[in-house]
Amino acid sequence: MHIRRWATGCIAVAFAFLICAGSAVAQDDESYWATAALEQGTLTIWVVKPSPKQAFGTGNIKDLGTYRSQTSGSFGQSASTYGEAASDQGQTAGSYGQNASNYGQNASDHGQAAGSLGQTAGSYGQAASDTGQSAGSFGHSLSNIANAETTDAQAVDAAEREAARQAPQPPDPFRDLLRTELKADFSGIQVNLVTVYDGQLKDKLAQEEGQKDYPDVLVGDPLPSVWWSTLEHDLGIVVVGKPNRFPMEDVEPLHRSLSASLETAILLRAPHSLAARAYVLWIQERGHGNLAGMRLIPDAAQAPVAIAVGAVNSVLGGNAPGAADPKMASFSPALARLQALGTPSVEPLGDLNLHVDVLTAGANSKFAVVQLRAIVSSDTAFGVMHPLVILRRGDDGNWKVLQFTPSLDSDLLDRADTRLQPYTVRVARAKLTQVGDVTQSTPNDNDVRPPTPELAWDNGGGGNLLIVEWQRHGSADWMGSWMYFVTEGEARSQTRATARFAARQGVYRWRVWNLGTGGVLKLSSWRTMNITGQ
C-alpha cells in the first residue's frame, strides 16, 4: 500500500507533506474541499430497513439534530413495493408469440398433391411449391420476432421502473429528516432518497445497475447481514476507519453519536462517487465543531502539531511514531494501524490518498494535545479516522509523543479533548504546583480477575485529573493505548475506579496519570491483569 499525503495548511515539514500552521487558514465549512461535491452535486441514498415479515431490529436511528430516537421500523416502505417488478408485468421475450413455423403450414399442406387434381403439376399452372411462400418467408424470421419481443419487454420494463420511481413513497421520518438536513447544509444538492427493504436489496441492486436510481450510498441501522457477508465484496468499496467506541469514563455516557448508531456503505459503481464520500464525511462529522478544522493554529502549538501529523503518517504506514517519549507505551505498529484502519490487510486498499485536518490544538511550555482527522481515499477504499495525540516537552526542549490514540468516535474525541485542553493553558511559573507519585494498590501485577474489575491506587496529591491509560494484548504484542478518565478527579490520596474497558477476556495492562495545572504530570508504573471469561 502506498500513501500519498496531504494536510490542511501551508508549511512543508520533513515528512514530505503539508501541515496547517501559523497563518494557514482552513476553508469555511461551506467551501470545505472534502464536502464540495455536495454543494451543487447529485446524490442517491438508499435507506435500508427490515422487511415487513421480519421482526424489527433493536437498533435506533438517531435524530440528526437532537439524538431523538426513532425505531428502525419507522423507515417507511420501499418504492418498489408500489408495483411489481417490470419482469412480472408481462411475458418474457420468448413468450410474446409462437415460432415462425407455427404461423402457418408447409406449402404442401395447402391443398392436394398436384397429381390428385386431374392434371399434372406442370399442366395445372404452377408447382405446388410455388403456390405460396416458403415456411421461412411466411412473415418475419425468428430472429426478427425475438428482437421485437426484446424491445417490447425493455419498454415495459423501463415503463414499470419509471412508474415505481414516480409513485409517492410512504412516510419515513428519518428519510425526510435526512433530506431536510442535507438541504439545510447544502442548498444546491439534488438528493434522491429511496427506502428499500433488506429482503429486496440484492435483487434491486441488480435491477437498478446502470439506471439513474442506482445508489451511491446505503444507510441502515444496521445494514442487513447479506450486505456484509455477500454483497459488499463485489458491490461496495472498503470502508476503513470504523469508529472505535471503547469506554472512556467510569460512568456510562448520556448520549451516543449518530455515527455510532448508523452503518453506511459506499457502492463501488456509485454514479456520484465523490458525493458519496463527501456524504460519509458529513454524516460522521456534523455536530462536532468546525467541519473544516482549525482556522488558525497558535504559534505555541505549531511544533507539536507537526509532530502529531507525522505520527499519524507513521502509524498509517505501519511504523511507530518517530518522535516518541521514552515513557510512551510500546505497541505493535501493525496492530495500531489495524486499530486505525479497522482492516487486517492493506493490500486491497490500493494507493491511498491521505489528508490530515487539525481539529484542535493547544500547548503550553510543557504539555500539548492535538486532535486530528485523517481522511484516506482510493478507488476501492474510503474512511475517516480521529487520532488523538498527547505530547510533552522533554528536558532537551523537544516535543515528544507521550500517548497516541489511533482513532476514536467523534463524540469520544470531543470529550477527551474537553478533559485535556485545560492543561494546555499557559500558567505562570509561580502558580505551577508539583504533583505526587502514584502507587497502584489492586489488582496485583499479573492478577486474574473477572470482567470490569475494580482498580485502586494511592497518589501523593497535587493533581486535578486522574487518567487510566490501558492496552490490550494482541496475538503477539501490545495494541495501541487508550485513555480512561476517572470521574472524581480531584486531588486525594486514594482512588477507586471500575475498569469498564476490561469487559472482554484477555490480557490487559494499565497505568495511572496524575495531571496537574499547567501540564505537570506524574506516571505510575505498568501493571498487567488477566481477565477471565464470564
Coordinates of C-alpha atoms in Angstrom, one line a residue:
M1 CA 0.0 0.0 0.0
H2 CA 1.4 3.4 -1.0
I3 CA 0.1 6.5 0.8
R4 CA 0.1 10.0 -0.8
R5 CA 0.0 12.6 2.0
W6 CA -1.8 15.9 2.2
A7 CA -2.7 18.2 5.0
T8 CA -4.6 21.4 5.5
G9 CA -2.1 24.2 5.7
C10 CA 1.0 25.7 4.0
I11 CA 4.2 24.7 5.9
A12 CA 6.2 21.9 4.5
V13 CA 8.0 19.7 7.0
A14 CA 10.4 16.8 6.9
F15 CA 7.7 14.2 6.4
A16 CA 7.2 15.4 2.8
F17 CA 3.6 16.7 3.3
L18 CA 1.9 19.9 4.4
I19 CA 0.5 20.8 7.8
C20 CA -1.9 23.6 8.8
A21 CA 0.1 26.1 10.9
G22 CA 0.9 29.7 11.5
S23 CA -1.0 31.9 9.2
A24 CA -2.5 29.0 7.3
V25 CA -6.3 29.5 7.3
A26 CA -8.6 26.5 6.7
Q27 CA -11.6 26.9 4.4
D28 CA -15.0 27.7 5.8
D29 CA -17.4 24.8 6.2
E30 CA -19.4 25.9 3.1
S31 CA -16.4 25.6 0.8
Y32 CA -14.5 22.8 2.6
W33 CA -12.8 20.8 -0.1
A34 CA -13.9 17.3 1.1
T35 CA -17.7 18.2 1.0
A36 CA -17.6 20.4 -2.1
A37 CA -19.1 17.6 -4.1
L38 CA -22.4 18.0 -2.2
E39 CA -22.7 21.8 -2.8
Q40 CA -24.1 21.5 -6.3
G41 CA -24.0 17.8 -6.8
T42 CA -26.3 14.8 -7.0
L43 CA -26.6 12.0 -4.5
T44 CA -28.8 8.9 -4.3
I45 CA -29.2 7.3 -0.9
W46 CA -31.0 4.0 -0.2
V47 CA -32.3 3.8 3.3
V48 CA -32.4 0.0 4.1
K49 CA -34.9 -1.2 6.6
P50 CA -36.1 -4.7 7.7
S51 CA -38.7 -6.4 5.6
P52 CA -42.2 -6.4 7.0
K53 CA -42.2 -10.1 7.5
Q54 CA -39.1 -9.8 9.8
A55 CA -39.0 -8.7 13.3
F56 CA -37.7 -5.2 13.7
G57 CA -34.2 -4.9 15.0
T58 CA -33.1 -3.4 18.2
G59 CA -31.1 -0.5 16.7
N60 CA -32.2 3.1 16.8
I61 CA -32.0 5.8 14.2
K62 CA -30.9 8.9 15.9
D63 CA -32.3 12.3 15.1
L64 CA -29.6 14.2 13.3
G65 CA -30.0 17.3 15.4
T66 CA -31.2 16.2 18.8
Y67 CA -30.4 12.5 19.1
R68 CA -34.1 11.8 19.4
S69 CA -34.6 8.0 18.8
Q70 CA -36.7 6.5 16.1
T71 CA -37.1 2.8 15.8
S72 CA -35.8 1.1 12.7
G73 CA -39.4 0.2 11.9
S74 CA -40.1 3.8 11.1
F75 CA -38.1 3.9 7.9
G76 CA -41.1 3.5 5.7
Q77 CA -41.7 1.3 2.6
S78 CA -39.7 0.8 -0.4
A79 CA -40.7 2.5 -3.7
S80 CA -40.5 -0.9 -5.3
T81 CA -43.5 -2.2 -3.2
Y82 CA -45.9 0.2 -5.0
G83 CA -45.8 -2.0 -8.1
E84 CA -44.4 -5.2 -9.3
A85 CA -41.1 -5.8 -10.9
A86 CA -41.1 -5.0 -14.6
S87 CA -40.4 -8.7 -15.2
D88 CA -43.8 -9.5 -13.6
Q89 CA -45.9 -7.3 -15.8
G90 CA -45.9 -9.5 -18.9
Q91 CA -44.2 -12.3 -20.6
T92 CA -40.6 -12.9 -21.4
A93 CA -39.4 -12.1 -24.8
G94 CA -39.7 -15.7 -25.8
S95 CA -43.4 -15.9 -24.9
Y96 CA -44.7 -13.0 -26.9
G97 CA -45.7 -15.2 -29.8
Q98 CA -45.1 -18.5 -31.5
N99 CA -42.2 -19.8 -33.5
A100 CA -42.3 -18.7 -37.1
S101 CA -43.0 -22.3 -38.1
N102 CA -46.3 -22.2 -36.2
Y103 CA -47.7 -19.3 -38.1
G104 CA -48.9 -21.5 -40.9
Q105 CA -48.4 -24.8 -42.6
N106 CA -46.0 -26.1 -45.1
A107 CA -46.9 -25.2 -48.7
S108 CA -47.6 -28.9 -49.3
D109 CA -50.4 -28.7 -46.8
H110 CA -52.4 -26.0 -48.6
G111 CA -54.2 -28.4 -50.9
Q112 CA -53.9 -31.7 -52.6
A113 CA -51.0 -33.2 -54.3
A114 CA -50.6 -32.0 -57.8
G115 CA -51.4 -35.4 -59.2
S116 CA -54.9 -35.5 -57.5
L117 CA -56.3 -32.5 -59.3
G118 CA -56.6 -34.5 -62.5
Q119 CA -53.8 -32.6 -64.1
T120 CA -50.1 -32.9 -63.6
A121 CA -48.3 -30.1 -61.7
G122 CA -46.9 -28.9 -65.0
S123 CA -50.4 -28.6 -66.7
Y124 CA -52.1 -27.0 -63.7
G125 CA -50.0 -23.9 -64.0
Q126 CA -47.6 -23.8 -61.1
A127 CA -45.9 -26.3 -58.9
A128 CA -47.5 -26.8 -55.6
S129 CA -44.3 -25.4 -54.1
D130 CA -45.0 -22.1 -56.0
T131 CA -48.5 -21.7 -54.5
G132 CA -47.3 -19.7 -51.6
Q133 CA -44.2 -18.8 -49.7
S134 CA -41.7 -21.0 -48.1
A135 CA -42.1 -21.5 -44.4
G136 CA -39.1 -19.3 -43.8
S137 CA -40.7 -16.4 -45.7
F138 CA -44.2 -16.6 -44.1
G139 CA -43.8 -13.4 -42.2
H140 CA -40.8 -12.5 -40.1
S141 CA -37.8 -14.6 -39.3
L142 CA -37.5 -16.0 -35.8
S143 CA -34.6 -13.6 -35.0
N144 CA -36.7 -10.6 -36.0
I145 CA -39.6 -11.7 -33.8
A146 CA -37.2 -12.1 -30.9
N147 CA -35.7 -8.7 -31.4
A148 CA -39.1 -7.1 -31.5
E149 CA -40.1 -9.0 -28.4
T150 CA -37.0 -7.9 -26.6
T151 CA -37.6 -4.3 -27.5
D152 CA -41.1 -4.5 -26.2
A153 CA -40.0 -6.2 -23.0
Q154 CA -37.4 -3.5 -22.4
A155 CA -40.0 -0.8 -23.0
V156 CA -42.4 -2.4 -20.5
D157 CA -39.5 -2.9 -18.0
A158 CA -38.5 0.8 -18.3
A159 CA -42.1 2.0 -18.0
E160 CA -42.7 -0.1 -14.9
R161 CA -39.4 1.1 -13.4
E162 CA -40.3 4.7 -14.1
A163 CA -43.8 4.2 -12.6
A164 CA -42.2 2.9 -9.4
R165 CA -39.9 5.9 -9.3
Q166 CA -42.8 8.3 -9.7
A167 CA -45.0 6.6 -7.1
P168 CA -45.0 8.5 -3.8
Q169 CA -43.1 6.8 -1.0
P170 CA -44.8 6.1 2.3
P171 CA -44.0 8.3 5.3
D172 CA -40.5 7.8 6.6
P173 CA -39.4 10.3 9.3
F174 CA -35.7 9.5 9.1
R175 CA -35.6 9.7 5.4
D176 CA -37.4 13.1 5.4
L177 CA -35.2 14.4 8.2
L178 CA -32.1 13.4 6.3
R179 CA -33.3 15.2 3.2
T180 CA -34.1 18.3 5.3
E181 CA -30.7 18.3 7.0
L182 CA -28.8 17.8 3.7
K183 CA -30.7 20.6 2.0
A184 CA -30.0 22.9 5.0
D185 CA -26.3 22.4 4.8
F186 CA -26.0 22.1 1.0
S187 CA -28.7 24.2 -0.6
G188 CA -27.7 23.2 -4.2
I189 CA -27.7 19.4 -3.7
Q190 CA -30.0 17.2 -5.7
V191 CA -30.7 14.3 -3.3
N192 CA -32.8 11.3 -4.1
L193 CA -33.7 9.1 -1.0
V194 CA -35.3 5.7 -1.6
T195 CA -36.5 3.3 1.1
V196 CA -35.6 -0.3 0.4
Y197 CA -36.4 -3.5 2.3
D198 CA -33.5 -5.6 3.1
G199 CA -35.1 -8.7 1.6
Q200 CA -35.2 -6.9 -1.8
L201 CA -31.7 -5.3 -1.6
K202 CA -29.9 -7.9 -3.7
D203 CA -32.4 -8.0 -6.5
K204 CA -33.0 -4.3 -6.6
L205 CA -29.2 -3.6 -6.8
A206 CA -29.1 -5.9 -9.8
Q207 CA -32.2 -4.4 -11.3
E208 CA -31.1 -0.8 -11.0
E209 CA -27.5 -1.3 -12.1
G210 CA -26.7 1.3 -14.8
Q211 CA -30.0 3.1 -14.1
K212 CA -30.4 6.6 -12.7
D213 CA -31.7 5.3 -9.3
Y214 CA -28.7 3.1 -8.7
P215 CA -27.5 4.1 -5.2
D216 CA -24.3 6.0 -4.3
V217 CA -24.8 5.2 -0.6
L218 CA -26.6 2.6 1.6
V219 CA -27.7 3.6 5.1
G220 CA -29.1 1.2 7.7
D221 CA -29.5 0.7 11.4
P222 CA -27.8 -1.7 10.9
L223 CA -27.3 -2.7 7.3
P224 CA -28.5 -6.2 6.7
S225 CA -26.1 -9.1 7.2
V226 CA -26.4 -10.0 3.5
W227 CA -24.6 -6.8 2.6
W228 CA -21.6 -7.6 4.8
S229 CA -21.5 -11.3 4.1
T230 CA -22.2 -11.4 0.4
L231 CA -22.7 -8.1 -1.4
E232 CA -20.0 -5.9 -0.1
H233 CA -17.2 -7.8 -1.6
D234 CA -18.4 -7.3 -5.2
L235 CA -20.5 -4.2 -4.9
G236 CA -19.0 -2.0 -2.2
I237 CA -15.7 -0.2 -1.5
V238 CA -13.8 -1.0 1.6
V239 CA -14.8 1.3 4.4
V240 CA -11.8 1.9 6.7
G241 CA -11.5 3.8 10.0
K242 CA -14.7 2.5 11.5
P243 CA -15.1 4.4 14.8
N244 CA -13.7 2.8 18.0
R245 CA -16.1 3.1 21.0
F246 CA -14.2 1.9 24.0
P247 CA -15.4 3.2 27.3
M248 CA -13.6 6.4 28.1
E249 CA -15.0 7.2 31.6
D250 CA -16.0 5.1 34.7
V251 CA -19.6 6.2 34.2
E252 CA -21.9 5.5 31.2
P253 CA -22.1 8.5 28.8
L254 CA -25.5 10.1 28.3
H255 CA -25.5 10.1 24.5
R256 CA -24.1 8.2 21.6
S257 CA -23.2 9.9 18.4
L258 CA -25.2 9.4 15.2
S259 CA -22.2 7.7 13.5
A260 CA -22.2 5.1 16.3
S261 CA -25.8 4.2 15.5
L262 CA -25.8 4.1 11.7
E263 CA -24.0 1.9 9.3
T264 CA -23.1 3.3 5.9
A265 CA -21.7 1.7 2.7
I266 CA -20.4 3.3 -0.5
L267 CA -21.2 1.5 -3.8
L268 CA -18.2 0.6 -5.9
R269 CA -20.0 1.7 -9.0
A270 CA -21.7 4.7 -7.4
P271 CA -22.6 7.2 -10.2
H272 CA -21.6 10.1 -7.9
S273 CA -18.6 8.7 -6.1
L274 CA -17.2 12.0 -4.8
A275 CA -20.6 13.0 -3.4
A276 CA -20.8 9.5 -1.7
R277 CA -17.5 10.1 0.0
A278 CA -18.5 13.6 1.0
Y279 CA -21.7 12.3 2.5
V280 CA -20.0 9.8 4.7
L281 CA -17.6 12.5 6.0
W282 CA -20.6 14.9 6.6
I283 CA -22.7 12.3 8.4
Q284 CA -19.8 11.5 10.7
E285 CA -18.5 15.0 11.4
R286 CA -21.6 17.2 11.5
G287 CA -22.4 18.3 15.1
H288 CA -18.8 18.1 16.2
G289 CA -17.5 21.6 15.8
N290 CA -15.9 23.1 12.7
L291 CA -16.1 20.7 9.8
A292 CA -13.1 22.2 8.1
G293 CA -10.8 22.1 11.1
M294 CA -8.9 24.9 12.8
R295 CA -8.8 28.2 11.1
L296 CA -5.5 29.3 12.8
I297 CA -3.1 27.2 14.8
P298 CA -1.5 29.0 17.7
D299 CA 2.2 29.6 17.5
A300 CA 2.9 27.6 20.6
A301 CA 1.2 24.6 19.1
Q302 CA 2.9 24.6 15.7
A303 CA 5.8 22.3 16.6
P304 CA 3.5 19.8 18.5
V305 CA 1.1 19.8 15.5
A306 CA 3.9 19.0 13.1
I307 CA 5.0 16.0 15.2
A308 CA 1.4 14.8 15.7
V309 CA 0.7 14.8 12.0
G310 CA 3.9 13.0 11.4
A311 CA 2.8 10.4 14.0
V312 CA -0.4 9.8 12.0
N313 CA 1.6 9.3 8.9
S314 CA 3.9 6.9 10.6
V315 CA 1.2 4.7 12.2
L316 CA -0.9 4.5 8.9
G317 CA 2.3 3.5 7.2
G318 CA 2.8 0.6 9.8
N319 CA 5.5 2.3 11.8
A320 CA 5.9 3.7 15.3
P321 CA 5.8 7.5 15.8
G322 CA 9.3 8.8 15.1
A323 CA 9.5 11.4 18.0
A324 CA 8.4 9.1 20.9
D325 CA 8.7 10.0 24.5
P326 CA 10.8 7.4 26.5
K327 CA 7.7 6.8 28.6
M328 CA 5.3 6.3 25.7
A329 CA 3.6 2.9 25.8
S330 CA 5.2 0.4 23.5
F331 CA 2.9 -1.1 20.9
S332 CA 2.9 -3.1 17.7
P333 CA 2.8 -0.6 14.7
A334 CA 0.9 -3.2 12.6
L335 CA -1.7 -3.6 15.3
A336 CA -2.0 0.1 15.8
R337 CA -2.6 0.5 12.1
L338 CA -5.2 -2.2 12.3
Q339 CA -6.9 -0.3 15.1
A340 CA -6.9 2.9 13.0
L341 CA -8.0 1.4 9.6
G342 CA -10.1 -1.4 11.0
T343 CA -9.0 -3.8 8.3
P344 CA -6.4 -6.6 8.8
S345 CA -5.0 -6.3 5.3
V346 CA -4.0 -3.1 3.5
E347 CA -3.3 -4.6 0.1
P348 CA -6.9 -4.4 -1.2
L349 CA -6.9 -0.7 -0.3
G350 CA -4.7 0.4 -3.3
D351 CA -2.8 3.6 -3.3
L352 CA -4.4 5.7 -0.6
N353 CA -4.5 9.5 -0.6
L354 CA -4.1 10.7 3.0
H355 CA -5.4 14.2 4.1
V356 CA -5.0 15.4 7.7
D357 CA -7.0 18.1 9.2
V358 CA -6.1 19.7 12.6
L359 CA -9.4 19.9 14.6
T360 CA -8.0 21.4 17.8
A361 CA -4.5 22.0 19.1
G362 CA -3.3 23.5 22.4
A363 CA 0.1 23.7 24.0
N364 CA 2.0 25.5 26.8
S365 CA 5.6 25.1 27.7
K366 CA 5.2 21.5 29.0
F367 CA 2.1 19.8 27.7
A368 CA 0.3 19.6 24.3
V369 CA -2.9 18.0 23.0
V370 CA -3.7 17.7 19.2
Q371 CA -7.0 16.4 17.9
L372 CA -6.8 15.3 14.2
R373 CA -8.9 14.0 11.4
A374 CA -7.3 11.7 8.8
I375 CA -9.2 11.1 5.6
V376 CA -8.0 8.2 3.4
S377 CA -9.3 7.5 -0.1
S378 CA -8.6 5.5 -3.1
D379 CA -10.7 3.9 -6.0
T380 CA -11.5 1.0 -3.7
A381 CA -11.4 2.4 -0.2
F382 CA -12.5 5.4 1.9
G383 CA -12.5 6.2 5.5
V384 CA -12.3 8.8 8.3
M385 CA -10.2 8.4 11.4
H386 CA -9.9 10.6 14.5
P387 CA -6.5 10.2 16.1
L388 CA -5.7 11.9 19.4
V389 CA -2.0 12.8 20.2
I390 CA -0.7 13.9 23.6
L391 CA 2.8 15.3 23.7
R392 CA 5.1 16.7 26.4
R393 CA 8.4 18.7 26.1
G394 CA 11.4 16.8 27.1
D395 CA 14.4 18.0 29.2
D396 CA 16.2 18.7 25.9
G397 CA 13.4 21.2 24.9
N398 CA 12.0 19.0 22.1
W399 CA 8.4 17.8 21.9
K400 CA 7.8 14.0 22.1
V401 CA 4.7 11.9 21.6
L402 CA 3.6 10.5 25.0
Q403 CA 0.3 8.9 24.0
F404 CA -1.2 8.1 20.6
T405 CA -4.8 7.0 20.3
P406 CA -5.2 5.6 16.7
S407 CA -8.9 6.6 16.2
L408 CA -11.9 7.5 18.3
D409 CA -15.6 8.1 17.6
S410 CA -16.2 11.8 17.2
D411 CA -18.1 12.3 20.4
L412 CA -15.5 10.4 22.4
L413 CA -12.8 12.5 20.8
D414 CA -14.6 15.7 21.8
R415 CA -15.0 14.5 25.4
A416 CA -11.3 13.6 25.6
D417 CA -10.3 17.0 24.2
T418 CA -12.6 18.8 26.7
R419 CA -10.9 17.0 29.5
L420 CA -7.4 17.6 28.4
Q421 CA -7.3 21.1 26.8
P422 CA -7.4 23.0 30.2
Y423 CA -4.0 21.5 31.0
T424 CA -2.5 23.1 27.8
V425 CA -3.3 26.6 29.1
R426 CA -0.2 28.7 29.9
V427 CA 0.3 29.2 33.7
A428 CA 2.7 31.5 35.4
R429 CA 5.7 29.6 36.8
A430 CA 4.8 30.7 40.3
K431 CA 1.4 29.0 40.1
L432 CA 2.7 25.7 39.0
T433 CA 2.5 23.0 41.7
Q434 CA 4.2 19.7 41.9
V435 CA 2.0 16.5 41.8
G436 CA 2.7 13.4 43.8
D437 CA 3.7 10.0 42.8
V438 CA 1.1 7.3 42.0
T439 CA 1.3 3.8 43.5
Q440 CA -1.2 1.1 42.4
S441 CA -2.9 -1.0 45.1
T442 CA -5.1 -3.5 43.3
P443 CA -5.2 -5.7 41.3
N444 CA -1.7 -7.0 41.9
D445 CA 0.5 -7.4 38.9
N446 CA -0.4 -10.4 36.7
D447 CA -3.5 -11.0 38.9
V448 CA -6.5 -12.9 37.4
R449 CA -9.8 -11.0 37.6
P450 CA -13.4 -11.3 36.2
P451 CA -14.5 -8.7 33.7
T452 CA -14.6 -5.0 34.7
P453 CA -12.6 -5.3 37.9
E454 CA -12.1 -2.5 40.4
L455 CA -8.8 -0.6 40.2
A456 CA -7.3 1.2 43.2
W457 CA -4.3 3.3 43.7
D458 CA -2.7 5.8 46.1
N459 CA -1.4 9.2 44.9
G460 CA 0.5 11.9 46.6
G461 CA -2.0 14.6 45.6
G462 CA -1.4 17.8 43.7
G463 CA -3.2 16.7 40.6
N464 CA -6.5 17.8 39.1
L465 CA -7.2 15.0 36.6
L466 CA -6.6 11.3 37.0
I467 CA -6.4 9.1 33.9
V468 CA -6.0 5.4 33.5
E469 CA -4.1 4.6 30.3
W470 CA -4.6 1.0 29.2
Q471 CA -3.7 -1.5 26.5
R472 CA -4.9 -4.9 25.4
H473 CA -2.5 -7.6 24.2
G474 CA -3.0 -8.8 20.7
S475 CA -1.8 -12.0 19.1
A476 CA 1.9 -11.3 19.7
D477 CA 2.3 -7.8 21.0
W478 CA 0.5 -4.9 22.7
M479 CA -2.1 -2.9 20.8
G480 CA -2.2 0.9 20.8
S481 CA -3.2 2.6 24.1
W482 CA -6.4 4.3 25.2
M483 CA -7.4 6.9 27.8
Y484 CA -9.9 6.3 30.6
F485 CA -10.9 9.3 32.6
V486 CA -11.8 8.9 36.3
T487 CA -14.9 10.9 37.1
E488 CA -13.8 12.0 40.5
G489 CA -10.6 13.6 39.6
E490 CA -10.0 16.0 42.4
A491 CA -6.8 15.7 44.5
R492 CA -7.0 13.0 47.0
S493 CA -4.8 10.2 48.5
Q494 CA -6.9 7.2 47.5
T495 CA -8.9 6.5 44.3
R496 CA -11.0 3.6 43.1
A497 CA -12.5 3.2 39.6
T498 CA -14.3 0.4 37.8
A499 CA -12.3 -0.7 34.7
R500 CA -15.3 -0.8 32.3
F501 CA -12.8 -1.0 29.4
A502 CA -11.7 -4.5 30.6
A503 CA -15.0 -6.3 29.7
R504 CA -13.6 -8.9 27.3
Q505 CA -11.4 -11.9 28.1
G506 CA -7.8 -11.2 27.5
V507 CA -4.6 -9.7 28.9
Y508 CA -4.5 -6.0 29.8
R509 CA -2.1 -3.6 31.3
W510 CA -2.7 -0.2 32.9
R511 CA -1.1 2.8 34.5
V512 CA -2.3 6.0 36.1
W513 CA -1.6 9.6 35.1
N514 CA -1.7 12.3 37.8
L515 CA -2.1 15.5 35.8
G516 CA -1.9 18.9 37.4
T517 CA -2.2 22.6 36.4
G518 CA 0.0 23.7 33.5
G519 CA 0.5 20.1 32.4
V520 CA 2.7 18.9 35.3
L521 CA 2.5 15.1 35.1
K522 CA 3.4 12.0 37.1
L523 CA 3.0 8.5 35.7
S524 CA 2.7 5.3 37.6
S525 CA 4.4 2.0 36.5
W526 CA 2.5 -0.5 34.4
R527 CA 0.6 -3.4 35.9
T528 CA -0.8 -6.4 34.0
M529 CA -4.1 -8.2 34.7
N530 CA -5.6 -11.3 33.1
I531 CA -9.4 -11.0 32.5
T532 CA -11.3 -14.3 32.5
G533 CA -14.5 -15.1 30.7
Q534 CA -17.9 -14.7 32.3

